C-alpha cells in the first residue's frame, strides 16, 4: 500500500510538470485538444446538462451532425461509472466545468494506469526501479499522452488493462478454486469497465488480443508443470479456461448496456446500408470520400494481413518509431534474464 501511495505521488508530480508546460488557464483550451472541443466535450456537456436538468441520460444528441443517437455513441460513455460520477459532481452545467471534470477524470485514470502496471511488474518479481520504468513506458508514452487530451475512451480502457492482466495471473497461478473465483470476479469487473468506456472502438480489440496472448503465453512458459504432473497441469488449464471465459461473459453482461446500442446503430450506418457507393464524410479538413464497401472484409485472414502490412505511424499525428526505446528495453529484459516471468512480461 505504501508503494502504491508513492506511485500516486510520483504520477501527480509528473503530471504537474507536464501540465505546467501545456495548460493555459486563461482560455477554455487549457485542457484537451481537437476532438475534445468538437466531439467528446460537447457530448459530455450534453450528458451533464440532462443529468442535472432531467435526471436522465439523453437519448438524442442535437449538437452534432444535425442530430444523432446519444447512447450508442461510445464517446459519451453514458454508463461508465467514473464518468457518471464526474457528471453528477459537475454542479455547474457549462462547457468549461465539463472540461475541468474531464481533467480530473484523466488524472484519475493516469493513477489507475500507473499503479496497475507497477503492481503487475512487482507481482512478477521485478524491482521498484523496473516498476518505475514500466510506469514511464506504459503510462507516460507519447501515444497515451496524446490520446488523453481528446480520445478519452481509449486511455480510460487501457488504464484497466494492467489490473485485468494481474487478475488473470492470480487466476492462473492459484490452485484453490475459491481464489480463482475471487480474482475471476475482479477480472470480470475490469472487462466490464473496459467495455463500458471503450466498446465499439479499436482499442477494445487490441486489449482483447493482448489478454488472449497473455493466457496462451502463460500456458507455454509453464510447460514445466506439464512435465512434472500432466494431470495436474491439464486440470489447472481447464479450470483457468472456465474461470476466464465466465469472467468474460460476466464482463460482456456488464458492458451490454453500451455494446448492444452501439451494434444496433452500426447496423444502420451508410457503410452497411449502402452498397458499391461512395460516401462523403464531410470531415473538418475538407470533403473526404470513402468507399462504403472498403471495410467489408472482416475475416481473420484480412486482420492478419493488416497486421503484416501495416506501415506504422506515417501521418502528422504521431512520432514514427516512438516505441523503439521501449522495444530495446523489452529485448534487454528477455535476453538478460532467465526468469520466465520477465520473458512473459
PDB file of N, CA and C in Angstrom, residues 67-171:
ATOM      1  N   UNK A  67     -27.992  16.099 -35.510  1.00  0.00           N
ATOM      2  CA  UNK A  67     -28.694  15.177 -34.613  1.00  0.00           C
ATOM      3  C   UNK A  67     -28.264  13.737 -34.824  1.00  0.00           C
ATOM      4  N   UNK A  68     -28.071  13.013 -33.722  1.00  0.00           N
ATOM      5  CA  UNK A  68     -27.695  11.596 -33.787  1.00  0.00           C
ATOM      6  C   UNK A  68     -28.030  10.951 -32.441  1.00  0.00           C
ATOM      7  N   UNK A  69     -28.205   9.629 -32.401  1.00  0.00           N
ATOM      8  CA  UNK A  69     -28.463   8.959 -31.115  1.00  0.00           C
ATOM      9  C   UNK A  69     -27.316   9.181 -30.147  1.00  0.00           C
ATOM     10  N   UNK A  70     -27.625   9.377 -28.889  1.00  0.00           N
ATOM     11  CA  UNK A  70     -26.584   9.667 -27.895  1.00  0.00           C
ATOM     12  C   UNK A  70     -26.007   8.397 -27.286  1.00  0.00           C
ATOM     13  N   UNK A  71     -26.854   7.500 -26.812  1.00  0.00           N
ATOM     14  CA  UNK A  71     -26.392   6.321 -26.074  1.00  0.00           C
ATOM     15  C   UNK A  71     -25.485   5.417 -26.913  1.00  0.00           C
ATOM     16  N   UNK A  72     -25.796   5.146 -28.202  1.00  0.00           N
ATOM     17  CA  UNK A  72     -24.930   4.241 -28.969  1.00  0.00           C
ATOM     18  C   UNK A  72     -23.545   4.789 -29.266  1.00  0.00           C
ATOM     19  N   UNK A  73     -23.357   6.095 -29.130  1.00  0.00           N
ATOM     20  CA  UNK A  73     -22.062   6.695 -29.435  1.00  0.00           C
ATOM     21  C   UNK A  73     -21.128   6.512 -28.238  1.00  0.00           C
ATOM     22  N   UNK A  74     -20.031   5.791 -28.441  1.00  0.00           N
ATOM     23  CA  UNK A  74     -19.138   5.457 -27.338  1.00  0.00           C
ATOM     24  C   UNK A  74     -18.471   6.672 -26.728  1.00  0.00           C
ATOM     25  N   UNK A  75     -18.431   7.787 -27.482  1.00  0.00           N
ATOM     26  CA  UNK A  75     -17.731   8.973 -26.993  1.00  0.00           C
ATOM     27  C   UNK A  75     -18.362   9.499 -25.709  1.00  0.00           C
ATOM     28  N   UNK A  76     -19.684   9.377 -25.583  1.00  0.00           N
ATOM     29  CA  UNK A  76     -20.366   9.903 -24.410  1.00  0.00           C
ATOM     30  C   UNK A  76     -20.192   9.067 -23.155  1.00  0.00           C
ATOM     31  N   UNK A  77     -19.808   7.819 -23.297  1.00  0.00           N
ATOM     32  CA  UNK A  77     -19.610   6.905 -22.156  1.00  0.00           C
ATOM     33  C   UNK A  77     -20.733   7.046 -21.112  1.00  0.00           C
ATOM     34  N   UNK A  78     -22.000   6.918 -21.519  1.00  0.00           N
ATOM     35  CA  UNK A  78     -23.105   7.237 -20.606  1.00  0.00           C
ATOM     36  C   UNK A  78     -23.259   6.282 -19.428  1.00  0.00           C
ATOM     37  N   UNK A  79     -22.715   5.049 -19.551  1.00  0.00           N
ATOM     38  CA  UNK A  79     -22.879   4.069 -18.468  1.00  0.00           C
ATOM     39  C   UNK A  79     -21.561   3.724 -17.777  1.00  0.00           C
ATOM     40  N   UNK A  80     -20.524   4.479 -18.069  1.00  0.00           N
ATOM     41  CA  UNK A  80     -19.215   4.238 -17.448  1.00  0.00           C
ATOM     42  C   UNK A  80     -19.223   4.876 -16.060  1.00  0.00           C
ATOM     43  N   UNK A  81     -19.135   4.095 -14.969  1.00  0.00           N
ATOM     44  CA  UNK A  81     -19.310   4.639 -13.608  1.00  0.00           C
ATOM     45  C   UNK A  81     -18.453   5.854 -13.282  1.00  0.00           C
ATOM     46  N   UNK A  82     -17.125   5.863 -13.539  1.00  0.00           N
ATOM     47  CA  UNK A  82     -16.351   7.071 -13.216  1.00  0.00           C
ATOM     48  C   UNK A  82     -16.842   8.309 -13.964  1.00  0.00           C
ATOM     49  N   UNK A  83     -17.274   8.127 -15.220  1.00  0.00           N
ATOM     50  CA  UNK A  83     -17.776   9.267 -15.981  1.00  0.00           C
ATOM     51  C   UNK A  83     -19.113   9.747 -15.439  1.00  0.00           C
ATOM     52  N   UNK A  84     -19.961   8.823 -14.999  1.00  0.00           N
ATOM     53  CA  UNK A  84     -21.231   9.220 -14.396  1.00  0.00           C
ATOM     54  C   UNK A  84     -21.003  10.000 -13.101  1.00  0.00           C
ATOM     55  N   UNK A  85     -20.038   9.548 -12.296  1.00  0.00           N
ATOM     56  CA  UNK A  85     -19.713  10.292 -11.077  1.00  0.00           C
ATOM     57  C   UNK A  85     -19.202  11.686 -11.410  1.00  0.00           C
ATOM     58  N   UNK A  86     -18.353  11.773 -12.435  1.00  0.00           N
ATOM     59  CA  UNK A  86     -17.862  13.086 -12.859  1.00  0.00           C
ATOM     60  C   UNK A  86     -19.020  13.991 -13.250  1.00  0.00           C
ATOM     61  N   UNK A  87     -19.970  13.416 -13.988  1.00  0.00           N
ATOM     62  CA  UNK A  87     -21.107  14.209 -14.444  1.00  0.00           C
ATOM     63  C   UNK A  87     -21.990  14.652 -13.281  1.00  0.00           C
ATOM     64  N   UNK A  88     -22.218  13.751 -12.317  1.00  0.00           N
ATOM     65  CA  UNK A  88     -23.060  14.078 -11.170  1.00  0.00           C
ATOM     66  C   UNK A  88     -22.453  15.212 -10.350  1.00  0.00           C
ATOM     67  N   UNK A  89     -21.127  15.191 -10.199  1.00  0.00           N
ATOM     68  CA  UNK A  89     -20.465  16.197  -9.371  1.00  0.00           C
ATOM     69  C   UNK A  89     -20.067  17.449 -10.152  1.00  0.00           C
ATOM     70  N   UNK A  90     -20.416  17.493 -11.444  1.00  0.00           N
ATOM     71  CA  UNK A  90     -20.219  18.720 -12.214  1.00  0.00           C
ATOM     72  C   UNK A  90     -21.438  19.601 -11.977  1.00  0.00           C
ATOM     73  N   UNK A  91     -21.404  20.386 -10.927  1.00  0.00           N
ATOM     74  CA  UNK A  91     -22.581  21.130 -10.476  1.00  0.00           C
ATOM     75  C   UNK A  91     -22.923  22.295 -11.396  1.00  0.00           C
ATOM     76  N   UNK A  92     -21.924  22.845 -12.061  1.00  0.00           N
ATOM     77  CA  UNK A  92     -22.166  23.946 -12.989  1.00  0.00           C
ATOM     78  C   UNK A  92     -22.213  23.396 -14.406  1.00  0.00           C
ATOM     79  N   UNK A  93     -23.358  23.492 -15.061  1.00  0.00           N
ATOM     80  CA  UNK A  93     -23.519  22.908 -16.393  1.00  0.00           C
ATOM     81  C   UNK A  93     -23.034  23.878 -17.467  1.00  0.00           C
ATOM     82  N   UNK A  94     -21.738  23.951 -17.609  1.00  0.00           N
ATOM     83  CA  UNK A  94     -21.110  24.775 -18.639  1.00  0.00           C
ATOM     84  C   UNK A  94     -20.018  23.944 -19.309  1.00  0.00           C
ATOM     85  N   UNK A  95     -19.676  24.245 -20.557  1.00  0.00           N
ATOM     86  CA  UNK A  95     -18.576  23.534 -21.216  1.00  0.00           C
ATOM     87  C   UNK A  95     -17.274  23.610 -20.425  1.00  0.00           C
ATOM     88  N   UNK A  96     -17.018  24.758 -19.800  1.00  0.00           N
ATOM     89  CA  UNK A  96     -15.794  24.916 -19.016  1.00  0.00           C
ATOM     90  C   UNK A  96     -15.780  23.934 -17.843  1.00  0.00           C
ATOM     91  N   UNK A  97     -16.903  23.817 -17.129  1.00  0.00           N
ATOM     92  CA  UNK A  97     -16.988  22.902 -15.992  1.00  0.00           C
ATOM     93  C   UNK A  97     -16.834  21.452 -16.443  1.00  0.00           C
ATOM     94  N   UNK A  98     -17.389  21.141 -17.607  1.00  0.00           N
ATOM     95  CA  UNK A  98     -17.238  19.785 -18.145  1.00  0.00           C
ATOM     96  C   UNK A  98     -15.778  19.452 -18.396  1.00  0.00           C
ATOM     97  N   UNK A  99     -15.029  20.410 -18.966  1.00  0.00           N
ATOM     98  CA  UNK A  99     -13.613  20.167 -19.247  1.00  0.00           C
ATOM     99  C   UNK A  99     -12.790  20.072 -17.965  1.00  0.00           C
ATOM    100  N   UNK A 100     -13.166  20.821 -16.951  1.00  0.00           N
ATOM    101  CA  UNK A 100     -12.475  20.693 -15.666  1.00  0.00           C
ATOM    102  C   UNK A 100     -12.692  19.301 -15.094  1.00  0.00           C
ATOM    103  N   UNK A 101     -13.931  18.807 -15.153  1.00  0.00           N
ATOM    104  CA  UNK A 101     -14.221  17.455 -14.689  1.00  0.00           C
ATOM    105  C   UNK A 101     -13.478  16.401 -15.484  1.00  0.00           C
ATOM    106  N   UNK A 102     -13.347  16.638 -16.798  1.00  0.00           N
ATOM    107  CA  UNK A 102     -12.590  15.710 -17.638  1.00  0.00           C
ATOM    108  C   UNK A 102     -11.125  15.663 -17.240  1.00  0.00           C
ATOM    109  N   UNK A 103     -10.570  16.824 -16.899  1.00  0.00           N
ATOM    110  CA  UNK A 103      -9.177  16.861 -16.456  1.00  0.00           C
ATOM    111  C   UNK A 103      -8.992  16.015 -15.197  1.00  0.00           C
ATOM    112  N   UNK A 104      -9.917  16.130 -14.251  1.00  0.00           N
ATOM    113  CA  UNK A 104      -9.851  15.323 -13.025  1.00  0.00           C
ATOM    114  C   UNK A 104      -9.954  13.840 -13.372  1.00  0.00           C
ATOM    115  N   UNK A 105     -10.839  13.503 -14.315  1.00  0.00           N
ATOM    116  CA  UNK A 105     -11.024  12.106 -14.713  1.00  0.00           C
ATOM    117  C   UNK A 105      -9.774  11.557 -15.394  1.00  0.00           C
ATOM    118  N   UNK A 106      -9.115  12.390 -16.198  1.00  0.00           N
ATOM    119  CA  UNK A 106      -7.873  11.977 -16.852  1.00  0.00           C
ATOM    120  C   UNK A 106      -6.792  11.688 -15.811  1.00  0.00           C
ATOM    121  N   UNK A 107      -6.658  12.570 -14.820  1.00  0.00           N
ATOM    122  CA  UNK A 107      -5.668  12.364 -13.753  1.00  0.00           C
ATOM    123  C   UNK A 107      -5.956  11.072 -12.994  1.00  0.00           C
ATOM    124  N   UNK A 108      -7.244  10.830 -12.703  1.00  0.00           N
ATOM    125  CA  UNK A 108      -7.624   9.595 -12.013  1.00  0.00           C
ATOM    126  C   UNK A 108      -7.187   8.365 -12.803  1.00  0.00           C
ATOM    127  N   UNK A 109      -7.381   8.373 -14.113  1.00  0.00           N
ATOM    128  CA  UNK A 109      -7.016   7.202 -14.919  1.00  0.00           C
ATOM    129  C   UNK A 109      -5.505   7.078 -15.097  1.00  0.00           C
ATOM    130  N   UNK A 110      -4.783   8.189 -15.059  1.00  0.00           N
ATOM    131  CA  UNK A 110      -3.323   8.095 -15.036  1.00  0.00           C
ATOM    132  C   UNK A 110      -2.871   7.339 -13.787  1.00  0.00           C
ATOM    133  N   UNK A 111      -3.502   7.638 -12.664  1.00  0.00           N
ATOM    134  CA  UNK A 111      -3.150   6.955 -11.414  1.00  0.00           C
ATOM    135  C   UNK A 111      -3.519   5.475 -11.494  1.00  0.00           C
ATOM    136  N   UNK A 112      -4.709   5.180 -12.022  1.00  0.00           N
ATOM    137  CA  UNK A 112      -5.136   3.777 -12.180  1.00  0.00           C
ATOM    138  C   UNK A 112      -4.159   3.028 -13.073  1.00  0.00           C
ATOM    139  N   UNK A 113      -3.789   3.646 -14.182  1.00  0.00           N
ATOM    140  CA  UNK A 113      -2.874   3.019 -15.146  1.00  0.00           C
ATOM    141  C   UNK A 113      -1.496   2.776 -14.525  1.00  0.00           C
ATOM    142  N   UNK A 114      -0.947   3.791 -13.867  1.00  0.00           N
ATOM    143  CA  UNK A 114       0.400   3.689 -13.309  1.00  0.00           C
ATOM    144  C   UNK A 114       0.466   2.697 -12.151  1.00  0.00           C
ATOM    145  N   UNK A 115      -0.504   2.772 -11.228  1.00  0.00           N
ATOM    146  CA  UNK A 115      -0.497   1.823 -10.109  1.00  0.00           C
ATOM    147  C   UNK A 115      -0.735   0.401 -10.594  1.00  0.00           C
ATOM    148  N   UNK A 116      -1.521   0.249 -11.658  1.00  0.00           N
ATOM    149  CA  UNK A 116      -1.773  -1.087 -12.205  1.00  0.00           C
ATOM    150  C   UNK A 116      -0.534  -1.715 -12.804  1.00  0.00           C
ATOM    151  N   UNK A 117       0.183  -0.961 -13.652  1.00  0.00           N
ATOM    152  CA  UNK A 117       1.371  -1.530 -14.290  1.00  0.00           C
ATOM    153  C   UNK A 117       2.477  -1.744 -13.261  1.00  0.00           C
ATOM    154  N   UNK A 118       2.566  -0.869 -12.254  1.00  0.00           N
ATOM    155  CA  UNK A 118       3.571  -1.048 -11.197  1.00  0.00           C
ATOM    156  C   UNK A 118       3.259  -2.303 -10.383  1.00  0.00           C
ATOM    157  N   UNK A 119       1.993  -2.500 -10.029  1.00  0.00           N
ATOM    158  CA  UNK A 119       1.601  -3.687  -9.258  1.00  0.00           C
ATOM    159  C   UNK A 119       1.869  -4.961 -10.048  1.00  0.00           C
ATOM    160  N   UNK A 120       1.623  -4.917 -11.358  1.00  0.00           N
ATOM    161  CA  UNK A 120       1.868  -6.096 -12.194  1.00  0.00           C
ATOM    162  C   UNK A 120       3.353  -6.427 -12.241  1.00  0.00           C
ATOM    163  N   UNK A 121       4.189  -5.409 -12.437  1.00  0.00           N
ATOM    164  CA  UNK A 121       5.638  -5.638 -12.504  1.00  0.00           C
ATOM    165  C   UNK A 121       6.167  -6.177 -11.173  1.00  0.00           C
ATOM    166  N   UNK A 122       5.694  -5.630 -10.065  1.00  0.00           N
ATOM    167  CA  UNK A 122       6.137  -6.102  -8.750  1.00  0.00           C
ATOM    168  C   UNK A 122       5.656  -7.528  -8.484  1.00  0.00           C
ATOM    169  N   UNK A 123       4.441  -7.844  -8.949  1.00  0.00           N
ATOM    170  CA  UNK A 123       3.928  -9.207  -8.778  1.00  0.00           C
ATOM    171  C   UNK A 123       4.743 -10.217  -9.579  1.00  0.00           C
ATOM    172  N   UNK A 124       5.348  -9.756 -10.680  1.00  0.00           N
ATOM    173  CA  UNK A 124       6.187 -10.633 -11.489  1.00  0.00           C
ATOM    174  C   UNK A 124       7.592 -10.786 -10.910  1.00  0.00           C
ATOM    175  N   UNK A 125       7.843 -10.144  -9.769  1.00  0.00           N
ATOM    176  CA  UNK A 125       9.118 -10.317  -9.089  1.00  0.00           C
ATOM    177  C   UNK A 125      10.177  -9.315  -9.452  1.00  0.00           C
ATOM    178  N   UNK A 126       9.809  -8.270 -10.184  1.00  0.00           N
ATOM    179  CA  UNK A 126      10.793  -7.261 -10.590  1.00  0.00           C
ATOM    180  C   UNK A 126      10.976  -6.221  -9.486  1.00  0.00           C
ATOM    181  N   UNK A 127      11.992  -5.391  -9.645  1.00  0.00           N
ATOM    182  CA  UNK A 127      12.359  -4.400  -8.627  1.00  0.00           C
ATOM    183  C   UNK A 127      11.506  -3.148  -8.737  1.00  0.00           C
ATOM    184  N   UNK A 128      11.662  -2.259  -7.755  1.00  0.00           N
ATOM    185  CA  UNK A 128      10.968  -0.974  -7.797  1.00  0.00           C
ATOM    186  C   UNK A 128      11.425  -0.141  -8.988  1.00  0.00           C
ATOM    187  N   UNK A 129      12.714  -0.230  -9.299  1.00  0.00           N
ATOM    188  CA  UNK A 129      13.238   0.524 -10.449  1.00  0.00           C
ATOM    189  C   UNK A 129      12.574   0.047 -11.738  1.00  0.00           C
ATOM    190  N   UNK A 130      12.411  -1.270 -11.870  1.00  0.00           N
ATOM    191  CA  UNK A 130      11.733  -1.808 -13.056  1.00  0.00           C
ATOM    192  C   UNK A 130      10.288  -1.331 -13.115  1.00  0.00           C
ATOM    193  N   UNK A 131       9.638  -1.271 -11.949  1.00  0.00           N
ATOM    194  CA  UNK A 131       8.270  -0.767 -11.906  1.00  0.00           C
ATOM    195  C   UNK A 131       8.180   0.682 -12.331  1.00  0.00           C
ATOM    196  N   UNK A 132       9.166   1.484 -11.936  1.00  0.00           N
ATOM    197  CA  UNK A 132       9.189   2.896 -12.315  1.00  0.00           C
ATOM    198  C   UNK A 132       9.374   3.053 -13.819  1.00  0.00           C
ATOM    199  N   UNK A 133      10.282   2.247 -14.395  1.00  0.00           N
ATOM    200  CA  UNK A 133      10.482   2.279 -15.841  1.00  0.00           C
ATOM    201  C   UNK A 133       9.194   1.881 -16.564  1.00  0.00           C
ATOM    202  N   UNK A 134       8.511   0.868 -16.023  1.00  0.00           N
ATOM    203  CA  UNK A 134       7.258   0.421 -16.634  1.00  0.00           C
ATOM    204  C   UNK A 134       6.215   1.532 -16.620  1.00  0.00           C
ATOM    205  N   UNK A 135       6.169   2.310 -15.545  1.00  0.00           N
ATOM    206  CA  UNK A 135       5.231   3.440 -15.467  1.00  0.00           C
ATOM    207  C   UNK A 135       5.540   4.455 -16.565  1.00  0.00           C
ATOM    208  N   UNK A 136       6.810   4.787 -16.721  1.00  0.00           N
ATOM    209  CA  UNK A 136       7.201   5.782 -17.723  1.00  0.00           C
ATOM    210  C   UNK A 136       6.897   5.295 -19.134  1.00  0.00           C
ATOM    211  N   UNK A 137       7.127   3.999 -19.375  1.00  0.00           N
ATOM    212  CA  UNK A 137       6.919   3.452 -20.718  1.00  0.00           C
ATOM    213  C   UNK A 137       5.435   3.270 -21.013  1.00  0.00           C
ATOM    214  N   UNK A 138       4.675   2.795 -20.031  1.00  0.00           N
ATOM    215  CA  UNK A 138       3.283   2.426 -20.289  1.00  0.00           C
ATOM    216  C   UNK A 138       2.321   3.595 -20.097  1.00  0.00           C
ATOM    217  N   UNK A 139       2.477   4.341 -19.017  1.00  0.00           N
ATOM    218  CA  UNK A 139       1.514   5.396 -18.700  1.00  0.00           C
ATOM    219  C   UNK A 139       1.923   6.767 -19.223  1.00  0.00           C
ATOM    220  N   UNK A 140       3.207   6.966 -19.515  1.00  0.00           N
ATOM    221  CA  UNK A 140       3.653   8.287 -19.959  1.00  0.00           C
ATOM    222  C   UNK A 140       4.290   8.232 -21.344  1.00  0.00           C
ATOM    223  N   UNK A 141       3.894   7.252 -22.144  1.00  0.00           N
ATOM    224  CA  UNK A 141       4.401   7.225 -23.512  1.00  0.00           C
ATOM    225  C   UNK A 141       3.664   8.261 -24.362  1.00  0.00           C
ATOM    226  N   UNK A 142       4.187   8.507 -25.524  1.00  0.00           N
ATOM    227  CA  UNK A 142       3.631   9.560 -26.388  1.00  0.00           C
ATOM    228  C   UNK A 142       2.166   9.293 -26.737  1.00  0.00           C
ATOM    229  N   UNK A 143       1.883   8.056 -27.163  1.00  0.00           N
ATOM    230  CA  UNK A 143       0.531   7.741 -27.594  1.00  0.00           C
ATOM    231  C   UNK A 143      -0.501   7.931 -26.504  1.00  0.00           C
ATOM    232  N   UNK A 144      -0.160   7.488 -25.285  1.00  0.00           N
ATOM    233  CA  UNK A 144      -1.117   7.595 -24.180  1.00  0.00           C
ATOM    234  C   UNK A 144      -1.369   9.059 -23.832  1.00  0.00           C
ATOM    235  N   UNK A 145      -0.323   9.873 -23.868  1.00  0.00           N
ATOM    236  CA  UNK A 145      -0.486  11.282 -23.521  1.00  0.00           C
ATOM    237  C   UNK A 145      -1.311  12.029 -24.567  1.00  0.00           C
ATOM    238  N   UNK A 146      -1.085  11.708 -25.847  1.00  0.00           N
ATOM    239  CA  UNK A 146      -1.854  12.366 -26.897  1.00  0.00           C
ATOM    240  C   UNK A 146      -3.323  11.979 -26.814  1.00  0.00           C
ATOM    241  N   UNK A 147      -3.589  10.684 -26.638  1.00  0.00           N
ATOM    242  CA  UNK A 147      -4.975  10.222 -26.558  1.00  0.00           C
ATOM    243  C   UNK A 147      -5.680  10.789 -25.327  1.00  0.00           C
ATOM    244  N   UNK A 148      -4.943  11.023 -24.264  1.00  0.00           N
ATOM    245  CA  UNK A 148      -5.568  11.511 -23.034  1.00  0.00           C
ATOM    246  C   UNK A 148      -6.013  12.962 -23.146  1.00  0.00           C
ATOM    247  N   UNK A 149      -5.703  13.628 -24.266  1.00  0.00           N
ATOM    248  CA  UNK A 149      -6.146  15.003 -24.461  1.00  0.00           C
ATOM    249  C   UNK A 149      -7.409  15.099 -25.305  1.00  0.00           C
ATOM    250  N   UNK A 150      -7.831  13.978 -25.928  1.00  0.00           N
ATOM    251  CA  UNK A 150      -9.021  14.072 -26.774  1.00  0.00           C
ATOM    252  C   UNK A 150      -9.790  12.757 -26.881  1.00  0.00           C
ATOM    253  N   UNK A 151      -9.117  11.641 -27.081  1.00  0.00           N
ATOM    254  CA  UNK A 151      -9.792  10.343 -27.223  1.00  0.00           C
ATOM    255  C   UNK A 151      -9.798   9.647 -25.863  1.00  0.00           C
ATOM    256  N   UNK A 152     -10.626  10.167 -24.973  1.00  0.00           N
ATOM    257  CA  UNK A 152     -10.588   9.716 -23.590  1.00  0.00           C
ATOM    258  C   UNK A 152     -10.959   8.244 -23.451  1.00  0.00           C
ATOM    259  N   UNK A 153     -11.879   7.780 -24.283  1.00  0.00           N
ATOM    260  CA  UNK A 153     -12.321   6.388 -24.169  1.00  0.00           C
ATOM    261  C   UNK A 153     -11.182   5.423 -24.466  1.00  0.00           C
ATOM    262  N   UNK A 154     -10.194   5.844 -25.251  1.00  0.00           N
ATOM    263  CA  UNK A 154      -9.016   4.991 -25.486  1.00  0.00           C
ATOM    264  C   UNK A 154      -8.199   4.836 -24.205  1.00  0.00           C
ATOM    265  N   UNK A 155      -7.833   5.964 -23.612  1.00  0.00           N
ATOM    266  CA  UNK A 155      -6.952   5.921 -22.439  1.00  0.00           C
ATOM    267  C   UNK A 155      -7.663   5.334 -21.229  1.00  0.00           C
ATOM    268  N   UNK A 156      -8.966   5.562 -21.113  1.00  0.00           N
ATOM    269  CA  UNK A 156      -9.699   5.011 -19.978  1.00  0.00           C
ATOM    270  C   UNK A 156      -9.733   3.489 -20.063  1.00  0.00           C
ATOM    271  N   UNK A 157      -9.922   2.959 -21.272  1.00  0.00           N
ATOM    272  CA  UNK A 157      -9.954   1.500 -21.443  1.00  0.00           C
ATOM    273  C   UNK A 157      -8.588   0.880 -21.154  1.00  0.00           C
ATOM    274  N   UNK A 158      -7.533   1.513 -21.664  1.00  0.00           N
ATOM    275  CA  UNK A 158      -6.174   0.979 -21.474  1.00  0.00           C
ATOM    276  C   UNK A 158      -5.767   1.016 -19.998  1.00  0.00           C
ATOM    277  N   UNK A 159      -6.267   1.988 -19.254  1.00  0.00           N
ATOM    278  CA  UNK A 159      -5.880   2.128 -17.850  1.00  0.00           C
ATOM    279  C   UNK A 159      -6.218   0.896 -17.027  1.00  0.00           C
ATOM    280  N   UNK A 160      -7.274   0.167 -17.416  1.00  0.00           N
ATOM    281  CA  UNK A 160      -7.691  -1.011 -16.639  1.00  0.00           C
ATOM    282  C   UNK A 160      -6.974  -2.290 -17.076  1.00  0.00           C
ATOM    283  N   UNK A 161      -6.252  -2.242 -18.193  1.00  0.00           N
ATOM    284  CA  UNK A 161      -5.604  -3.446 -18.714  1.00  0.00           C
ATOM    285  C   UNK A 161      -4.623  -4.084 -17.727  1.00  0.00           C
ATOM    286  N   UNK A 162      -3.702  -3.324 -17.091  1.00  0.00           N
ATOM    287  CA  UNK A 162      -2.773  -3.981 -16.153  1.00  0.00           C
ATOM    288  C   UNK A 162      -3.482  -4.690 -15.002  1.00  0.00           C
ATOM    289  N   UNK A 163      -4.570  -4.117 -14.508  1.00  0.00           N
ATOM    290  CA  UNK A 163      -5.307  -4.746 -13.409  1.00  0.00           C
ATOM    291  C   UNK A 163      -5.978  -6.035 -13.869  1.00  0.00           C
ATOM    292  N   UNK A 164      -6.455  -6.050 -15.121  1.00  0.00           N
ATOM    293  CA  UNK A 164      -7.052  -7.280 -15.658  1.00  0.00           C
ATOM    294  C   UNK A 164      -5.989  -8.358 -15.819  1.00  0.00           C
ATOM    295  N   UNK A 165      -4.815  -7.968 -16.360  1.00  0.00           N
ATOM    296  CA  UNK A 165      -3.724  -8.935 -16.527  1.00  0.00           C
ATOM    297  C   UNK A 165      -3.278  -9.473 -15.168  1.00  0.00           C
ATOM    298  N   UNK A 166      -3.201  -8.604 -14.174  1.00  0.00           N
ATOM    299  CA  UNK A 166      -2.811  -9.031 -12.832  1.00  0.00           C
ATOM    300  C   UNK A 166      -3.828 -10.008 -12.266  1.00  0.00           C
ATOM    301  N   UNK A 167      -5.111  -9.757 -12.486  1.00  0.00           N
ATOM    302  CA  UNK A 167      -6.150 -10.688 -12.028  1.00  0.00           C
ATOM    303  C   UNK A 167      -6.022 -12.038 -12.739  1.00  0.00           C
ATOM    304  N   UNK A 168      -5.753 -12.005 -14.044  1.00  0.00           N
ATOM    305  CA  UNK A 168      -5.588 -13.252 -14.798  1.00  0.00           C
ATOM    306  C   UNK A 168      -4.371 -14.031 -14.299  1.00  0.00           C
ATOM    307  N   UNK A 169      -3.309 -13.323 -14.002  1.00  0.00           N
ATOM    308  CA  UNK A 169      -2.122 -14.004 -13.482  1.00  0.00           C
ATOM    309  C   UNK A 169      -2.436 -14.706 -12.168  1.00  0.00           C
ATOM    310  N   UNK A 170      -3.157 -14.025 -11.281  1.00  0.00           N
ATOM    311  CA  UNK A 170      -3.514 -14.641  -9.999  1.00  0.00           C
ATOM    312  C   UNK A 170      -4.440 -15.836 -10.187  1.00  0.00           C
ATOM    313  N   UNK A 171      -5.312 -15.757 -11.200  1.00  0.00           N
ATOM    314  CA  UNK A 171      -6.171 -16.916 -11.509  1.00  0.00           C
ATOM    315  C   UNK A 171      -5.329 -18.103 -11.916  1.00  0.00           C
TER     316      UNK A 171
END
